CSV table of C-alpha atoms in Angstrom, one decimal:
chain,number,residue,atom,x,y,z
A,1,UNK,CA,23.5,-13.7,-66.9
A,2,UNK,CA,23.2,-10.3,-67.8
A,3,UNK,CA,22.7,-7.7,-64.6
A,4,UNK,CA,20.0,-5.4,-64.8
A,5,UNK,CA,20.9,-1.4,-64.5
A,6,UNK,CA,19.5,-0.1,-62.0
A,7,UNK,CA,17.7,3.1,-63.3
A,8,UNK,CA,16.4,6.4,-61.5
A,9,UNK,CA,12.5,5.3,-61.4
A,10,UNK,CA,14.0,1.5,-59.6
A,11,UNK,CA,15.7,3.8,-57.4
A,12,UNK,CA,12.8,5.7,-56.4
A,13,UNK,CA,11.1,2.7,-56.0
A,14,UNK,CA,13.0,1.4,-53.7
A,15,UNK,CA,13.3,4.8,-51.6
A,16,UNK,CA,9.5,5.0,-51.6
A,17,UNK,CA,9.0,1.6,-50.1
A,18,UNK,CA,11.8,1.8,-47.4
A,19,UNK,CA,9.8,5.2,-46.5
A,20,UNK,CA,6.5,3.1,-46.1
A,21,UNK,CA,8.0,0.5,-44.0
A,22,UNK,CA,9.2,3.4,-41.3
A,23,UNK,CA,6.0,5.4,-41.8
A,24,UNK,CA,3.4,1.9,-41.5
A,25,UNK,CA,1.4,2.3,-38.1
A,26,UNK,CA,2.5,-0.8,-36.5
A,27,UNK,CA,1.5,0.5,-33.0
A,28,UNK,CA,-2.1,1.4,-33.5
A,29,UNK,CA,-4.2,1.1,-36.6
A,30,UNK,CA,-5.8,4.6,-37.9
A,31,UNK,CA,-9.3,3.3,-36.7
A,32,UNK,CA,-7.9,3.5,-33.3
A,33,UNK,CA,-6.5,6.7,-33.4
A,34,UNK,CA,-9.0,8.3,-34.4
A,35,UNK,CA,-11.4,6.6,-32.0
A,36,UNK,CA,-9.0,7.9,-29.2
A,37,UNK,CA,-8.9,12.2,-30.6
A,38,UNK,CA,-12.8,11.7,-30.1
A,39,UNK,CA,-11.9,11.1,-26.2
A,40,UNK,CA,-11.1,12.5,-23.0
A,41,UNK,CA,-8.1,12.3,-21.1
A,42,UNK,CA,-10.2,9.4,-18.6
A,43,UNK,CA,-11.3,8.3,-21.9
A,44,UNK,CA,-8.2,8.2,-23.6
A,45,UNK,CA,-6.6,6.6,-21.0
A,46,UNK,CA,-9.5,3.5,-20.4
A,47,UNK,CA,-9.6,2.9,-24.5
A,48,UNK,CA,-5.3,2.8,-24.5
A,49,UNK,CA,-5.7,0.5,-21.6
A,50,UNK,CA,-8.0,-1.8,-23.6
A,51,UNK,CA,-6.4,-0.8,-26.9
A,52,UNK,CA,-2.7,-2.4,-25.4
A,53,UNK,CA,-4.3,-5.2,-22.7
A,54,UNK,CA,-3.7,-3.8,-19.5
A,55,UNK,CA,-5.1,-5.7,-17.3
A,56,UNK,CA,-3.2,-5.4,-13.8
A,57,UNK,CA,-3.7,-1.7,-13.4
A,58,UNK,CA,-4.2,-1.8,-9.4
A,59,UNK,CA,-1.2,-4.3,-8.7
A,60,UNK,CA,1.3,-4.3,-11.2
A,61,UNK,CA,3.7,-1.4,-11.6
A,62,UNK,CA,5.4,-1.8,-14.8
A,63,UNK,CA,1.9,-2.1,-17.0
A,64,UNK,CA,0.9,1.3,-14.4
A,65,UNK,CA,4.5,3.4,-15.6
A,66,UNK,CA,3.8,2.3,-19.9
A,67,UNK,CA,0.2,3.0,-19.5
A,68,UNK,CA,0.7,6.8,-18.3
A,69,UNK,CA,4.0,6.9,-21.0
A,70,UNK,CA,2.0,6.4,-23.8
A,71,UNK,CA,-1.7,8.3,-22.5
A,72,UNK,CA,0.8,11.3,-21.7
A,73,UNK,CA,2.3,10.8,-25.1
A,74,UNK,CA,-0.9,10.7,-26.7
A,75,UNK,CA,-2.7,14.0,-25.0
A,76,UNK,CA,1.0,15.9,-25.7
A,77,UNK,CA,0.5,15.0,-29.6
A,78,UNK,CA,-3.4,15.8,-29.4
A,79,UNK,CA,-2.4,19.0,-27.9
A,80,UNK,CA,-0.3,19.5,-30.6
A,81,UNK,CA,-3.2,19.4,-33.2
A,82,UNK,CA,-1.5,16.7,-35.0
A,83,UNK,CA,-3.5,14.7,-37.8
A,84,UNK,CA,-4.3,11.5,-37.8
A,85,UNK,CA,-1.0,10.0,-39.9
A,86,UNK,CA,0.7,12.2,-37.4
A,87,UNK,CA,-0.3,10.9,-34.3
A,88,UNK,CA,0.0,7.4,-35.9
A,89,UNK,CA,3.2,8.7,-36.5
A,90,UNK,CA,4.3,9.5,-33.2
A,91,UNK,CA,2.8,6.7,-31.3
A,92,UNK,CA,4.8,4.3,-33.1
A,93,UNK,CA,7.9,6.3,-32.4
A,94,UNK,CA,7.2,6.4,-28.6
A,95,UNK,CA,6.7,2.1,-29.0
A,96,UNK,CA,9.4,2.2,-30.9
A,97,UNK,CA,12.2,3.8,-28.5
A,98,UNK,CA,10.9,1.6,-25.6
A,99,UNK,CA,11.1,-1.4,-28.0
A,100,UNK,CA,15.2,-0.3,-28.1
A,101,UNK,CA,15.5,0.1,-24.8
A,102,UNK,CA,14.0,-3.2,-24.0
A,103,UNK,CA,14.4,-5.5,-26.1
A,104,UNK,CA,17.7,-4.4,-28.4
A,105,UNK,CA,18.8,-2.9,-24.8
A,106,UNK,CA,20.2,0.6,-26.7
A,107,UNK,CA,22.0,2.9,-24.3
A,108,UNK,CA,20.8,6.5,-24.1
A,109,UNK,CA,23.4,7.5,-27.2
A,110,UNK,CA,22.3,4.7,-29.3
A,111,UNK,CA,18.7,5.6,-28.8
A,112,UNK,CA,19.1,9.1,-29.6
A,113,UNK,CA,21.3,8.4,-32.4
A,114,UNK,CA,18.6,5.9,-34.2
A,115,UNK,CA,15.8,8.5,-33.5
A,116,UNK,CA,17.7,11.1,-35.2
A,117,UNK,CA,18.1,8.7,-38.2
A,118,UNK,CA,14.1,8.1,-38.2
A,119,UNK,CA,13.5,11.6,-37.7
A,120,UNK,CA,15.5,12.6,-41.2
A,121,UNK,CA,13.2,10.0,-42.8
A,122,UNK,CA,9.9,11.4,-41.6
A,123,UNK,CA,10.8,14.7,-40.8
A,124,UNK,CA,12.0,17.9,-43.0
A,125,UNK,CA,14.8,17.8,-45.0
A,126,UNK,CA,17.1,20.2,-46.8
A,127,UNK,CA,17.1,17.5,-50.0
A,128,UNK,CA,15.0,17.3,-52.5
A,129,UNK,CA,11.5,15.1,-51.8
A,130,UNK,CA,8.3,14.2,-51.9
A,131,UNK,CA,6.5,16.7,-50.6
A,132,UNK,CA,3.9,13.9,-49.4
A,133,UNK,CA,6.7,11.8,-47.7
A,134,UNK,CA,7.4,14.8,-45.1
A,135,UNK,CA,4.9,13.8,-41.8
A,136,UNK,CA,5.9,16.8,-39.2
A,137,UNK,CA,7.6,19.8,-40.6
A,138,UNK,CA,10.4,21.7,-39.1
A,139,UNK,CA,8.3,23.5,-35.8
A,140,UNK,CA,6.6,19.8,-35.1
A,141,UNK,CA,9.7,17.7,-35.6
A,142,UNK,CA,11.5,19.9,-33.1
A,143,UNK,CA,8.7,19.9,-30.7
A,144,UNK,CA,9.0,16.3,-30.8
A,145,UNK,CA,12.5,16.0,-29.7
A,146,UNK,CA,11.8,18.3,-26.8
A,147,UNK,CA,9.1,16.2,-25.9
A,148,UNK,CA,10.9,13.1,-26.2
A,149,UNK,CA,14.3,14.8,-24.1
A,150,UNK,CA,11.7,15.4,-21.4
A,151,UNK,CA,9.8,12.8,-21.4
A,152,UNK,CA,11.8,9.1,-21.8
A,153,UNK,CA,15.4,10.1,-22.6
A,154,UNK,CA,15.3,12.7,-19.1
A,155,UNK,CA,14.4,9.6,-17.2
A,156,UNK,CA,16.5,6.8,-19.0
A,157,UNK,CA,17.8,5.0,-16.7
A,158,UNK,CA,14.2,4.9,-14.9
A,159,UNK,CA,13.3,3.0,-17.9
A,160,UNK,CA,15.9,0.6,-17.6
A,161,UNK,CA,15.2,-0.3,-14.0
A,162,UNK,CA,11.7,-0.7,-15.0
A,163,UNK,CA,12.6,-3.4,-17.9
A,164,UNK,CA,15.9,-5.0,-16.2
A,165,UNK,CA,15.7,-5.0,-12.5
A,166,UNK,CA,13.5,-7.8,-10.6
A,167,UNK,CA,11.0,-6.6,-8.1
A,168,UNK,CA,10.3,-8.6,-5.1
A,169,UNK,CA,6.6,-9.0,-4.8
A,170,UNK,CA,6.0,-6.9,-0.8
A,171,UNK,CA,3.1,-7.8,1.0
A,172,UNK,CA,1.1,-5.2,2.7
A,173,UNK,CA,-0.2,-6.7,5.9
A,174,UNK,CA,0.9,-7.7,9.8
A,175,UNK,CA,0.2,-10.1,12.2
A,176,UNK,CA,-0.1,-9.9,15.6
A,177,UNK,CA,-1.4,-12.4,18.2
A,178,UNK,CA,-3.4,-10.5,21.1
A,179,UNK,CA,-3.4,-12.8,24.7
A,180,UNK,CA,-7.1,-13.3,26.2
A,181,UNK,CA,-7.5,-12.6,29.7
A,182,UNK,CA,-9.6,-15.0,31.7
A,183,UNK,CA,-12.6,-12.8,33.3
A,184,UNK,CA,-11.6,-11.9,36.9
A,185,UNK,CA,-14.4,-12.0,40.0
A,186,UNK,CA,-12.6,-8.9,41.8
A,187,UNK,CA,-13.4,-5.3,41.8
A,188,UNK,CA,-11.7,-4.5,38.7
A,189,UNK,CA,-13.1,-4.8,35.3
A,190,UNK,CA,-11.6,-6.9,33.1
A,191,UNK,CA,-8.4,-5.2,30.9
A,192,UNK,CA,-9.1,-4.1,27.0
A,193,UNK,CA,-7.4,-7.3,25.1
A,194,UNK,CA,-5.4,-4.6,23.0
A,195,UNK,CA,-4.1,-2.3,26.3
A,196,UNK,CA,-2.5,-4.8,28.7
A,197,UNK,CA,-0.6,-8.1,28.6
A,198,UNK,CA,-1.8,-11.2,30.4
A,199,UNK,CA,1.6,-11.0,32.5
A,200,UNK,CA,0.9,-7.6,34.0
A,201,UNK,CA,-3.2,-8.2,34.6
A,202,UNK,CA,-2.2,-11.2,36.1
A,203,UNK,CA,1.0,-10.0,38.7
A,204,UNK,CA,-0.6,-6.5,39.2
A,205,UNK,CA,-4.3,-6.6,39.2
A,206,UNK,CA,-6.2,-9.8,39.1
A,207,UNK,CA,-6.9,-11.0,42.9
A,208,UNK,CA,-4.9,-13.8,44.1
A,209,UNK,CA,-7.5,-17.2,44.3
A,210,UNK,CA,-8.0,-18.5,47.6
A,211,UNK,CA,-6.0,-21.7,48.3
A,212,UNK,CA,-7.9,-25.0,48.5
A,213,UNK,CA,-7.0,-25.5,52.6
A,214,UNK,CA,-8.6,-22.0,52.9
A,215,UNK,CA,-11.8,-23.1,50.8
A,216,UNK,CA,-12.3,-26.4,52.9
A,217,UNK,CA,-11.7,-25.0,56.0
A,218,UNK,CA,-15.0,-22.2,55.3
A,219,UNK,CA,-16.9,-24.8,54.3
A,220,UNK,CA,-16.4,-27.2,57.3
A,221,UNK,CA,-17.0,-23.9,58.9
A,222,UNK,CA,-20.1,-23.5,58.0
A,223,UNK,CA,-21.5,-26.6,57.7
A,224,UNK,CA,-20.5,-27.1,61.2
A,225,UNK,CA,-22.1,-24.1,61.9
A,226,UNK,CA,-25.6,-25.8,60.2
A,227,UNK,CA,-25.7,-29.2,61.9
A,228,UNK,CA,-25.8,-27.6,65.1
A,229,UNK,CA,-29.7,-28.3,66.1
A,230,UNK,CA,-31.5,-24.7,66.9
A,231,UNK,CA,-32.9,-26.1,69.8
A,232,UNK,CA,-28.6,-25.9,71.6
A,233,UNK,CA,-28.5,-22.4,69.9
A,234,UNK,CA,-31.7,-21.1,71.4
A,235,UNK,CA,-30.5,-22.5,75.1
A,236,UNK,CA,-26.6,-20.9,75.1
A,237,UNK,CA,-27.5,-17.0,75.5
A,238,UNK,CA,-24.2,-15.6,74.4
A,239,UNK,CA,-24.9,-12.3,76.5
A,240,UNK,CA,-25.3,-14.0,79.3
A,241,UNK,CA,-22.6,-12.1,82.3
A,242,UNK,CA,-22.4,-9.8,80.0
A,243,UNK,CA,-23.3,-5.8,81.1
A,244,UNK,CA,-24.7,-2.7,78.6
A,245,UNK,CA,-21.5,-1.1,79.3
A,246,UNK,CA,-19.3,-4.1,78.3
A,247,UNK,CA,-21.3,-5.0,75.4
A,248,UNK,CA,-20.8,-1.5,73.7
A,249,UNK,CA,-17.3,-1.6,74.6
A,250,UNK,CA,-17.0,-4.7,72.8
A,251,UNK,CA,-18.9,-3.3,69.9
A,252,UNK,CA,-16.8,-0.3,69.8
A,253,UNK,CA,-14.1,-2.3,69.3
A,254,UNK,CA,-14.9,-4.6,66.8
A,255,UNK,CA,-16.2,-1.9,64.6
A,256,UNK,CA,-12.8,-0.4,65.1
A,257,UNK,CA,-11.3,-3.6,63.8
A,258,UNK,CA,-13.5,-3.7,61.3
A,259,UNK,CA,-13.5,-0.4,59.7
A,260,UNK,CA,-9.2,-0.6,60.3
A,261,UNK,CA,-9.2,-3.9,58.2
A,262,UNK,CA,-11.7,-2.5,55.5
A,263,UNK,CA,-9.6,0.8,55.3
A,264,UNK,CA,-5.8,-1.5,55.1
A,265,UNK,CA,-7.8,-3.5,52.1
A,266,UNK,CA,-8.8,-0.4,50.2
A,267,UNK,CA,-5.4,1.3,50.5
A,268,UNK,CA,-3.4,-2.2,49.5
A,269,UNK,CA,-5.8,-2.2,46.5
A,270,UNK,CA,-4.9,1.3,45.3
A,271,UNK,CA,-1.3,0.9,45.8
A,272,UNK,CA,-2.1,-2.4,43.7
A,273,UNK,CA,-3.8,-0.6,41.0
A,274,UNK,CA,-1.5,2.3,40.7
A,275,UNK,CA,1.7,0.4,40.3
A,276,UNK,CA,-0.3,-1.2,37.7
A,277,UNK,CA,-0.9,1.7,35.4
A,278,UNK,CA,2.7,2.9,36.3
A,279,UNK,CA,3.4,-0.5,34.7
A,280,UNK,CA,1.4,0.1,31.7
A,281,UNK,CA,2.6,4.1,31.5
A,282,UNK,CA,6.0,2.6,31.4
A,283,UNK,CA,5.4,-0.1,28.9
A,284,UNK,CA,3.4,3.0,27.0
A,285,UNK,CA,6.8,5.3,27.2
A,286,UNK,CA,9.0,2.2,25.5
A,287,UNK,CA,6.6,1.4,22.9
């Protein structure tokens, strides 16, 4: 078997096509690109999102972080006034460094080192060339590895927390369990069901209920007091011995009692009803 010399046009050959595998836009087509330069930065960042299938925007955070990576990357290279190879270019560069760091998990050096091996293939060299092979001259390759030191290699290990670290999924909510009060029949209104516990309602300011003895014993009272036939009222005269004089000392007195008893009430409520908002003041202070 006789081995076949290589010769200078093989060689070139064989230089040409290794530069078109680096060079092929693997990331997105020319069609796409160019569809994207007619945008805006909302457009360019709605047709990237469709372009890449991003579909968990509002609850994932990882698609959220390589969505604005490559839609900043993309406006930078815009601003740039690159062509449309260019910008091909460079967006498969950008996929290209996170594919590294994700999948071949490259630390920062190795990164750095392969993209200054891929930049000597598509950038200026001091060799002799094709002129056509050359995609960003000297003033664009460089602004491209400022970009790139600002941009993902600044905030490396960012990156790798992004691709390597498990999240645990938070959720955003409380709940809380708020005691009814029963509706009271005394002078106080019933409390808000968010601005006082049952306990302290209950101790503080809802009246006491009258015991059952107490209940039965008014309504013997008074049903006693109905049986008895109108004519035995209308015979017993209960002013009968009785003078003017000692009937307005009695009254005098009893309205004495009464307006003393009514006055004791009113004060026992207050106290009642201030300790109770002392109680909720206090609770207030501690929350």
């Amino acid at each position: 078997m006789t081995q076949t010399a290589s010769t200078p046009e093989s060689e070139k050959n064989a230089e040409f096509q290794e530069h078109e595998k680096i060079l092929s836009p693997d990331f997105l087509s020319t069609v796409q690109i160019t569809d994207l330069l007619a945008e805006n930065a909302d457009g360019v960042q709605e047709k990237l999102r469709m372009f890449l299938n991003f579909k968990n925007l509002q609850t994932c955070l990882k698609d959220s972080i390589l969505l604005d990576y490559y839609v900043s990357g993309f406006l930078w290279a815009k601003e740039m006034d690159f062509s449309i190879i260019q910008c091909s270019k460079f967006m498969t560069l950008l996929d290209m460094l996170l594919h590294n760091l994700k999948t071949l998990h490259m630390s920062l050096e190795d990164n750095i080192k392969w993209l200054g091996e891929v930049m000597a293939e598509i950038g200026p060299t001091q060799t002799q060339r094709i002129d056509e092979w050359d995609t960003f001259n000297v003033k664009q390759a460089n602004a491209i590895v400022d970009y790139l030191k600002i941009s993902i290699f600044q905030h490396y290990k960012l990156y790798e927390f992004l691709f390597y670290s498990a999240r645990e999924e938070i959720a955003i909510g409380t709940e809380q369990v708020i005691e009814m009060a029963n509706p009271a029949g005394g002078p106080f209104p019933s409390p808000l069901e968010e601005g006082i516990s049952f306990d302290i309602y209950s101790k503080f300011i809802e009246p006491p209920p009258m015991l059952d003895k107490e209940m039965q014993g008014l309504d013997q009272a008074q049903g006693h007091e109905e049986s008895q036939p109108e004519s035995d009222i209308l015979e017993m005269d209960p002013l009968d011995g009785f003078t003017i004089e000692d009937i307005k000392s009695i009254l005098a007195q009893v309205t004495d009692d009464i307006f003393t008893d009514v006055q004791n009430k009113i004060n026992e409520k207050l106290q009642i009803q201030e300790e109770a908002f002392n109680a909720r003041i206090e609770k207030l202070k501690k929350a």
